[in-house]
mmCIF file of C-alpha atoms in Angstrom:
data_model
loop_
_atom_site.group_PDB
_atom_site.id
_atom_site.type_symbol
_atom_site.label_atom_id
_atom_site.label_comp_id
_atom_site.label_asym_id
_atom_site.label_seq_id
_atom_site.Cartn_x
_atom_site.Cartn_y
_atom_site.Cartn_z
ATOM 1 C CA UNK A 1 0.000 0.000 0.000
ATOM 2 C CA UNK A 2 2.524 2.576 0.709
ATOM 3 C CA UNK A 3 4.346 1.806 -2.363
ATOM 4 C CA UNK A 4 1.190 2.472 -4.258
ATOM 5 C CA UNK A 5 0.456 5.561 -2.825
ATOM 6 C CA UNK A 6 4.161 6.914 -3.485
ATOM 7 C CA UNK A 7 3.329 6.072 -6.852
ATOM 8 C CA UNK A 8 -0.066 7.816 -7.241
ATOM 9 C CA UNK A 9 1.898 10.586 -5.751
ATOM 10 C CA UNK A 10 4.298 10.965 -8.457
ATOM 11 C CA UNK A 11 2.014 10.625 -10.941
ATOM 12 C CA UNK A 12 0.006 13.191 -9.671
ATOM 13 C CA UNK A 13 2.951 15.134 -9.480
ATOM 14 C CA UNK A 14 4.360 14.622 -12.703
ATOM 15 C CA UNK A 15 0.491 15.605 -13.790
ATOM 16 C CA UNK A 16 0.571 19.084 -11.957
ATOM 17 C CA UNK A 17 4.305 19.464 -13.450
ATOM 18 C CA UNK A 18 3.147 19.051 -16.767
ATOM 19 C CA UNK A 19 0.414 21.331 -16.790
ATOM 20 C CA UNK A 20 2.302 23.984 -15.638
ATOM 21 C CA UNK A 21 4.792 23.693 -18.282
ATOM 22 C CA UNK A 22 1.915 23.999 -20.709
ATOM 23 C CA UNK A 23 0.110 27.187 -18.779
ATOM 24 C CA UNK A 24 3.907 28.527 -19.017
ATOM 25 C CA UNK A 25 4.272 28.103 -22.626
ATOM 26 C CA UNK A 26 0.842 29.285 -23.609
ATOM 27 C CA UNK A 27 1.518 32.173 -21.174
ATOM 28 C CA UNK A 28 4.472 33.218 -22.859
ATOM 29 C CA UNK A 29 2.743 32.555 -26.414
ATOM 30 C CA UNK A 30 0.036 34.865 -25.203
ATOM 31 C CA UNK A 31 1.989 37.588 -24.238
ATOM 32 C CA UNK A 32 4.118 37.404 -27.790
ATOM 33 C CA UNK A 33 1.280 37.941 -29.680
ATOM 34 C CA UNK A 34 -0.254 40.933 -27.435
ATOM 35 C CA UNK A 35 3.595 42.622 -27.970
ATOM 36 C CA UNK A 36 3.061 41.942 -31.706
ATOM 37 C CA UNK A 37 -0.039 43.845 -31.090
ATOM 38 C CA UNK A 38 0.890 46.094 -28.534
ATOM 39 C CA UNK A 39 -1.892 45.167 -25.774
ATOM 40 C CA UNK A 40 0.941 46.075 -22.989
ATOM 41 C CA UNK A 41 -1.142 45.153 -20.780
ATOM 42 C CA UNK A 42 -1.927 41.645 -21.431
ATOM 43 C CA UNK A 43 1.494 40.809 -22.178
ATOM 44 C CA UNK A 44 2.300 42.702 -18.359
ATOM 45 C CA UNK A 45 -0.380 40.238 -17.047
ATOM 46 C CA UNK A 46 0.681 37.004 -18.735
ATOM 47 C CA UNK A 47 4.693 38.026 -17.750
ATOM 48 C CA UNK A 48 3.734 38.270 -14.142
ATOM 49 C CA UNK A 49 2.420 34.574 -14.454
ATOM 50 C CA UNK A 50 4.780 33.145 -16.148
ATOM 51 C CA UNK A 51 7.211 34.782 -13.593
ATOM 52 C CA UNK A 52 4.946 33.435 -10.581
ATOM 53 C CA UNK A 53 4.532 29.982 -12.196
ATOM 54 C CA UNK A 54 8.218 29.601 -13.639
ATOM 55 C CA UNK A 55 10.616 31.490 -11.610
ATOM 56 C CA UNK A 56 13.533 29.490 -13.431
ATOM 57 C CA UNK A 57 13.071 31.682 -16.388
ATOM 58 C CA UNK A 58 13.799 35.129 -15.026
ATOM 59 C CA UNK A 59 16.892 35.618 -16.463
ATOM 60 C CA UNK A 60 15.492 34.469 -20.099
ATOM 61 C CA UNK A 61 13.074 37.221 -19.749
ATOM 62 C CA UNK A 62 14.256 39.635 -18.117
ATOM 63 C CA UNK A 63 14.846 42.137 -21.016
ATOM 64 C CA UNK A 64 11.648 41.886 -22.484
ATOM 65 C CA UNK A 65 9.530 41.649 -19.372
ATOM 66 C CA UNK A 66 11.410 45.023 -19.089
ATOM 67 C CA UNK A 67 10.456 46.523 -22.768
ATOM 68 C CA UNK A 68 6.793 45.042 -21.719
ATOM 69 C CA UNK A 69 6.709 47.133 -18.090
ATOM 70 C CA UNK A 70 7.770 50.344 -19.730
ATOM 71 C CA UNK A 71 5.502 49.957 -22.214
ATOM 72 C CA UNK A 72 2.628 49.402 -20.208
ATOM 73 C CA UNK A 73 3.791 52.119 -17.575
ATOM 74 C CA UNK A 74 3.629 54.726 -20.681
ATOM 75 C CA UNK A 75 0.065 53.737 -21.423
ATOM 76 C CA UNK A 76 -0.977 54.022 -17.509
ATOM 77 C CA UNK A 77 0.657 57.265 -17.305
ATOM 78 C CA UNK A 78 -1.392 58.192 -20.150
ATOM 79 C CA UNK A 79 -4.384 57.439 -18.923
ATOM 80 C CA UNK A 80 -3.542 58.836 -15.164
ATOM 81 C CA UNK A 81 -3.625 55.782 -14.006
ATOM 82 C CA UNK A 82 -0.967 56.608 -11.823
ATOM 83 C CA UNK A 83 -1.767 53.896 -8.745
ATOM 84 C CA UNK A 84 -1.866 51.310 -11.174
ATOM 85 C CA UNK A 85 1.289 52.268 -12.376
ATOM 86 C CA UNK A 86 3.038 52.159 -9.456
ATOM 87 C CA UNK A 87 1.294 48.826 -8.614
ATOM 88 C CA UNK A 88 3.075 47.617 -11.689
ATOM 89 C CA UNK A 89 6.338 48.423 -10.570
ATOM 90 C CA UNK A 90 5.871 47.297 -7.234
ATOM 91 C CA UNK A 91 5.059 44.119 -9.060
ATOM 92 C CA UNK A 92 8.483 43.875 -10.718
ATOM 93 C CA UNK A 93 10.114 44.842 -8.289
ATOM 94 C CA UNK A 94 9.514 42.018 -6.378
ATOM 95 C CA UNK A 95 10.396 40.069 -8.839
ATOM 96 C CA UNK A 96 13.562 41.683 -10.082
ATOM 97 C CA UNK A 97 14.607 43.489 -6.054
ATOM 98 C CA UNK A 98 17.990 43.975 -7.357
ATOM 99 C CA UNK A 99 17.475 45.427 -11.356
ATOM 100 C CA UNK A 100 18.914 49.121 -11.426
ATOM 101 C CA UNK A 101 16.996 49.725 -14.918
ATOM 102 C CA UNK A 102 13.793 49.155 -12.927
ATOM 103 C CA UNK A 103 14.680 51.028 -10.026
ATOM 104 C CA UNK A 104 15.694 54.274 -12.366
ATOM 105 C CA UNK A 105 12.736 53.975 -14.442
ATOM 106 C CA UNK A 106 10.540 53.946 -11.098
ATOM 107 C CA UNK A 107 12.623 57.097 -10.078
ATOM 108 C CA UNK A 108 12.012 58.522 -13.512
ATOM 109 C CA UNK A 109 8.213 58.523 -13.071
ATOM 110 C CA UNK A 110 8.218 59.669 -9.623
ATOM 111 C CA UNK A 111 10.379 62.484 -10.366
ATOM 112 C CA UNK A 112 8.189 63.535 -13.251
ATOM 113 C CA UNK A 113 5.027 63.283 -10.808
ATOM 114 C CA UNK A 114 7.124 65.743 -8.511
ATOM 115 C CA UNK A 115 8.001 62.999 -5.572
ATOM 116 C CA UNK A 116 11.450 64.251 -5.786
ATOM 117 C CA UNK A 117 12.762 62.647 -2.008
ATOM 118 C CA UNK A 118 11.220 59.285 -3.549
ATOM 119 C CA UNK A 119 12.726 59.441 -6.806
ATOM 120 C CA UNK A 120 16.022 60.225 -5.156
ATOM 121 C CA UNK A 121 16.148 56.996 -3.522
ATOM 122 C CA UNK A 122 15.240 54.673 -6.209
ATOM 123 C CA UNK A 123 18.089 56.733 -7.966
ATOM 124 C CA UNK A 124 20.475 56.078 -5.379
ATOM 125 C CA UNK A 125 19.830 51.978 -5.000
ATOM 126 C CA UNK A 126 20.150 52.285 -9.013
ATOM 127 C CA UNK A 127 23.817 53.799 -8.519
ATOM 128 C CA UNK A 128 24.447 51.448 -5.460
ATOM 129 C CA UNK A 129 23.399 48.152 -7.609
ATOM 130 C CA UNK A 130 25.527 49.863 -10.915
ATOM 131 C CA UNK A 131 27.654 52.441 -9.747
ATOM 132 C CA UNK A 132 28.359 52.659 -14.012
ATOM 133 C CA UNK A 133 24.616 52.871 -15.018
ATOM 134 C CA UNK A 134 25.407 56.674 -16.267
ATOM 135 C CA UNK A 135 21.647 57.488 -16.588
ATOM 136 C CA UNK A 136 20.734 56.495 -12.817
ATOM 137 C CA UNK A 137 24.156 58.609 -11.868
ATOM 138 C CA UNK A 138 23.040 61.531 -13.960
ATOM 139 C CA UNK A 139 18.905 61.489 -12.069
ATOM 140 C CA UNK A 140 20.470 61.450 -9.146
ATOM 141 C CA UNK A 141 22.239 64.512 -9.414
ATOM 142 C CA UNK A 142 19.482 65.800 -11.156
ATOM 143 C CA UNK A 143 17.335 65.579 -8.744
ATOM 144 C CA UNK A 144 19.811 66.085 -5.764
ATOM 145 C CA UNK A 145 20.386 69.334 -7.233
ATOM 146 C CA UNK A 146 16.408 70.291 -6.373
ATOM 147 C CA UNK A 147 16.434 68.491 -2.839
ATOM 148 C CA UNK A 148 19.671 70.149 -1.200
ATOM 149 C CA UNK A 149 19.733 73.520 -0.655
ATOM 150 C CA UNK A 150 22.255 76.087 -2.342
ATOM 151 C CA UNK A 151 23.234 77.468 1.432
ATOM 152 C CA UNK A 152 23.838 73.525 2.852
ATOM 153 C CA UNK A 153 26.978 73.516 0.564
ATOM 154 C CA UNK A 154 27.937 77.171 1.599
ATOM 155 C CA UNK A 155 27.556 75.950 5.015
ATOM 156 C CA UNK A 156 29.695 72.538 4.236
ATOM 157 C CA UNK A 157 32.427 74.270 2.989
ATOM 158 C CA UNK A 158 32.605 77.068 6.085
ATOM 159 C CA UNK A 159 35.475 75.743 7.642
ATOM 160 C CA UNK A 160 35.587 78.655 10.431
ATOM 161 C CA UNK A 161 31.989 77.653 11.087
ATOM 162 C CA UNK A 162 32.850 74.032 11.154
ATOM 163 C CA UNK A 163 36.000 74.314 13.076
ATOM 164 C CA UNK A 164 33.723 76.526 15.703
ATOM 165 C CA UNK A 165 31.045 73.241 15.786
ATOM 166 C CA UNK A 166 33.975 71.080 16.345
ATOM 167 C CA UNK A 167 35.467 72.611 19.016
ATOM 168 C CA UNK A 168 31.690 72.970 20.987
ATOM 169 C CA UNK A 169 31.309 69.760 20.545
ATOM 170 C CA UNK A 170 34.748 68.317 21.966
ATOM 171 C CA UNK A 171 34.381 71.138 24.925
ATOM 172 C CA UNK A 172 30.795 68.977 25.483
ATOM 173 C CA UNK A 173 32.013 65.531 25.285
ATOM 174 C CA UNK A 174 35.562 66.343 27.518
ATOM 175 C CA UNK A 175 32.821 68.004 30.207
ATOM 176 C CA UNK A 176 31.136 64.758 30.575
ATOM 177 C CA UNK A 177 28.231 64.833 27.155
ATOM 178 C CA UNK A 178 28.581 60.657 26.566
ATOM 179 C CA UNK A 179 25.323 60.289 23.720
ATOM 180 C CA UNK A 180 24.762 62.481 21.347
ATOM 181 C CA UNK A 181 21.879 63.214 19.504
ATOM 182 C CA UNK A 182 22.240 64.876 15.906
ATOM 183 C CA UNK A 183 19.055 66.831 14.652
ATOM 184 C CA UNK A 184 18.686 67.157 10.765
ATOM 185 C CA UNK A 185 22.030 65.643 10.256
ATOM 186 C CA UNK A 186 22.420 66.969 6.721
ATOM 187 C CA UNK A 187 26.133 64.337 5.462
ATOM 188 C CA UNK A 188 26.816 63.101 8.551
ATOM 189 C CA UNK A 189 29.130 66.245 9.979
ATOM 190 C CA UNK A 190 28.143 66.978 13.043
ATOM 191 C CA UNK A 191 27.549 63.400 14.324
ATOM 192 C CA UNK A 192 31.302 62.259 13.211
ATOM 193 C CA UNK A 193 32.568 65.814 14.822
ATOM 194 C CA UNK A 194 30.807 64.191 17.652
ATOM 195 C CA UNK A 195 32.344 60.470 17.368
ATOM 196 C CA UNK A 196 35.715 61.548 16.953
ATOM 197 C CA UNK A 197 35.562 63.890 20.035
ATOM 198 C CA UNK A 198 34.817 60.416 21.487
ATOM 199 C CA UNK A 199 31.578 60.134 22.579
ATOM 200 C CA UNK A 200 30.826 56.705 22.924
ATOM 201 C CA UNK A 201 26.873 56.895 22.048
ATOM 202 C CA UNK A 202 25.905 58.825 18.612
ATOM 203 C CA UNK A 203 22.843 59.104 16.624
ATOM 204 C CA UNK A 204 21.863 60.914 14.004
ATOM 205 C CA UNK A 205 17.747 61.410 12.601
ATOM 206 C CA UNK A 206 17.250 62.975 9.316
ATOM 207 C CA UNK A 207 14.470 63.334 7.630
ATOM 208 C CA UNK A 208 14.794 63.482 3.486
ATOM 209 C CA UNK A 209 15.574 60.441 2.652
ATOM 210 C CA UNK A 210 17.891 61.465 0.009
ATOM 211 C CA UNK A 211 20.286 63.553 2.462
ATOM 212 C CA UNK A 212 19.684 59.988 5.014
ATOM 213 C CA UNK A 213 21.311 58.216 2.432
ATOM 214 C CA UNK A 214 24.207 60.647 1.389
ATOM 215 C CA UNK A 215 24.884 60.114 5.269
ATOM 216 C CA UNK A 216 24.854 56.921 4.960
ATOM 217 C CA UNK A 217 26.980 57.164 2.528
ATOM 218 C CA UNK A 218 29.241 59.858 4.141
ATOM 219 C CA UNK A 219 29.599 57.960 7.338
ATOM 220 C CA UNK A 220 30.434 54.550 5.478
ATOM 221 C CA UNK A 221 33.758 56.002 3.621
ATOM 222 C CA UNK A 222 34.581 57.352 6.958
ATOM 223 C CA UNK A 223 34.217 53.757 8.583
ATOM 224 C CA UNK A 224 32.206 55.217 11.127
ATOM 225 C CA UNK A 225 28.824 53.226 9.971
ATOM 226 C CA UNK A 226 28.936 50.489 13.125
ATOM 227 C CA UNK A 227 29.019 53.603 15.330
ATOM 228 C CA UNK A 228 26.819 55.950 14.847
ATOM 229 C CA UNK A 229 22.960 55.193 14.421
ATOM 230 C CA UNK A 230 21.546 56.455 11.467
ATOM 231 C CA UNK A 231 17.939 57.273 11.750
ATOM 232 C CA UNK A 232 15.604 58.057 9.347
ATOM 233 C CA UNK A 233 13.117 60.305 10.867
ATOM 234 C CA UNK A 234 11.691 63.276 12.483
ATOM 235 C CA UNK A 235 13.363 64.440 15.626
ATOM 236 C CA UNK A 236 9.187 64.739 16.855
ATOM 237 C CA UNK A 237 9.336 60.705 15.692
ATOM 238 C CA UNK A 238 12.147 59.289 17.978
ATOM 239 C CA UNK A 239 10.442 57.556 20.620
ATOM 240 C CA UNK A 240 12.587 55.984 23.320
ATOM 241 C CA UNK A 241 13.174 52.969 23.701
ATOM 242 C CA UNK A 242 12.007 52.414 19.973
ATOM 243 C CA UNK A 243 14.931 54.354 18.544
ATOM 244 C CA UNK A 244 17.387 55.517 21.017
ATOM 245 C CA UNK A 245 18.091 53.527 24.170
ATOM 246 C CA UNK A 246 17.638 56.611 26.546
ATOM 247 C CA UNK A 247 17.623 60.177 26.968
ATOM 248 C CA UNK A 248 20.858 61.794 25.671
ATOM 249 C CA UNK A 249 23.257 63.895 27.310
ATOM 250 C CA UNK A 250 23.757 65.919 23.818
ATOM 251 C CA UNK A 251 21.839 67.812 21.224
ATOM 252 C CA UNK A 252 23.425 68.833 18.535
ATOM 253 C CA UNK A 253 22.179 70.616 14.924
ATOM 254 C CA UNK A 254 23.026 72.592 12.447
ATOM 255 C CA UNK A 255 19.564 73.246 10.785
ATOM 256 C CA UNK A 256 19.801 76.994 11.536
ATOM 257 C CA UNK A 257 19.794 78.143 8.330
ATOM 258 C CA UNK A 258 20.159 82.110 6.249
ATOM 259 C CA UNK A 259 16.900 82.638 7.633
ATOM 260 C CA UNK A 260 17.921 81.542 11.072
ATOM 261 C CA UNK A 261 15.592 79.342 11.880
ATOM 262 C CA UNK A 262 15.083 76.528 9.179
ATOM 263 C CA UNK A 263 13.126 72.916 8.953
ATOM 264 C CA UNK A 264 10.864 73.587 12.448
ATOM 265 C CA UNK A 265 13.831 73.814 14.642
ATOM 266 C CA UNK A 266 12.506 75.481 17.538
ATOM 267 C CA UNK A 267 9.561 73.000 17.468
ATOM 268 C CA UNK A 268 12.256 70.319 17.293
ATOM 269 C CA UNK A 269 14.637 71.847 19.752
ATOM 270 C CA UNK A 270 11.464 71.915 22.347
ATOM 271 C CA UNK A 271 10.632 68.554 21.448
ATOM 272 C CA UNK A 272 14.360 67.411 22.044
ATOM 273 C CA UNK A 273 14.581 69.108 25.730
ATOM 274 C CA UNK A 274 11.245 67.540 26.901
ATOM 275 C CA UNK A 275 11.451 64.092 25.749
ATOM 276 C CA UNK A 276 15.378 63.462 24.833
ATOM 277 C CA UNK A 277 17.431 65.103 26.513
ATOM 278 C CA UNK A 278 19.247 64.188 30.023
ATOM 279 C CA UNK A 279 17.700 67.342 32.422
ATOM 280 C CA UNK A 280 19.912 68.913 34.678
ATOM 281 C CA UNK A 281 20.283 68.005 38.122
#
């Protein structure tokens, strides 16, 4: 009896196995045709089964599931179907995580929507997975160029200002300051000032995520990413224990800005003395 039922079992098996290869080949059949007539659409939907049915063949069809997605992205965008667009490339995403073509081409319609901060960071995991993809490069920039402020590179290349911040902050630290909280953190400046006056306990929030990542960034060619906590948030958002540990002895920013006060820092400052900072004895 049990041999029997192994048996039934692989015929069944071999059953299911064969009908799948069929649905596959149909599938991609299908979705030739509606390319040779340029239903994008249909050919999206019989792609995504294949994919789902036939993983194996991702590689094989990679580049025209591509020309398909665009295609059919072109005619939602069209139409304003906008959340169906996205959908789409949520889709292949999933499927293809890691394809920087995707990824830019995502970036590309967000950008043109006007989610710049969004765009950015398909942009930048474009450039991360092909640090040659020159189109993915050149968005990036493009759109960096609308997200950072004209003053934050004045302000970057200060060095009297910066040497002033960096001698506050090692006065702080040497007087006892050991965790340090970093407001806005901008590339990273103020929270490595912070690490290398040695305080042992550093985090940083920020919240565009394109400046986040250029921190990242920042703080990863300066070895410096196991030690200081990258957070990418609000200052209003950090919630303790959720995000920090405990209060800090430390707030530092440099958010003040030509018009003195930029991004909500007094709200943020406020925020920071009630619920993250160490009080005073």
């Amino acid at each position: 009896m049990p041999n029997s039922n192994s048996k039934l079992h692989r015929i069944h098996r071999g059953v299911q196995e064969a009908g799948r290869q069929e649905l596959v080949s149909r599938s991609l059949q299908s979705a030739q045709h509606c390319l040779e007539d340029q239903d994008f659409g249909t050919a999206y939907a019989h792609y995504l089964l294949v994919l789902n049915l036939a993983p194996e063949l991702k590689t094989s069809v990679k580049e025209t599931f591509r020309f398909t997605l665009f295609k059919w992205a072109e005619d939602l965008d069209s139409l304003s179907r906008i959340q169906d667009l996205f959908n789409c490339y949520e889709q292949a995403l999933e499927l293809y995580p890691n394809d920087e073509v995707i990824c830019n081409s995502m970036g590309e319609h967000l950008f043109r929507m006007g989610f710049r901060d969004e765009a950015a960071g398909y942009f930048h995991k474009a450039v991360k997975l092909n640090p040659d993809f020159a189109d993915a490069k050149e968005n990036f920039y493009r759109v960096a160029n609308w997200l950072v402020e004209r003053w934050h590179f004045i302000m970057l290349n200060d060095a009297k200002r910066n040497l002033t911040y960096l001698k506050a902050i090692e006065n702080a630290v040497r007087s006892g300051c050991k965790s340090v909280l970093d407001i806005g953190t901008g590339t990273g400046i103020l929270s490595m000032f912070a690490k290398k006056a040695g305080a042992p306990y550093v985090y940083a929030c920020e919240l565009s995520k394109t400046m986040y990542e250029l921190a990242r960034d920042v703080v990863s060619a300066n070895n410096m990413e196991r030690e200081i906590k990258l957070l990418h948030l609000k200052s209003l958002d950090i919630e303790i224990p959720k995000h920090i540990p405990e209060r800090v002895s430390l707030v530092v920013t440099e958010t003040v800005d030509a018009g003195l006060f930029g991004e909500g820092i007094v709200e943020s400052l406020i925020h920071a003395w009630e619920h993250l900072l160490l009080q005073p004895k």
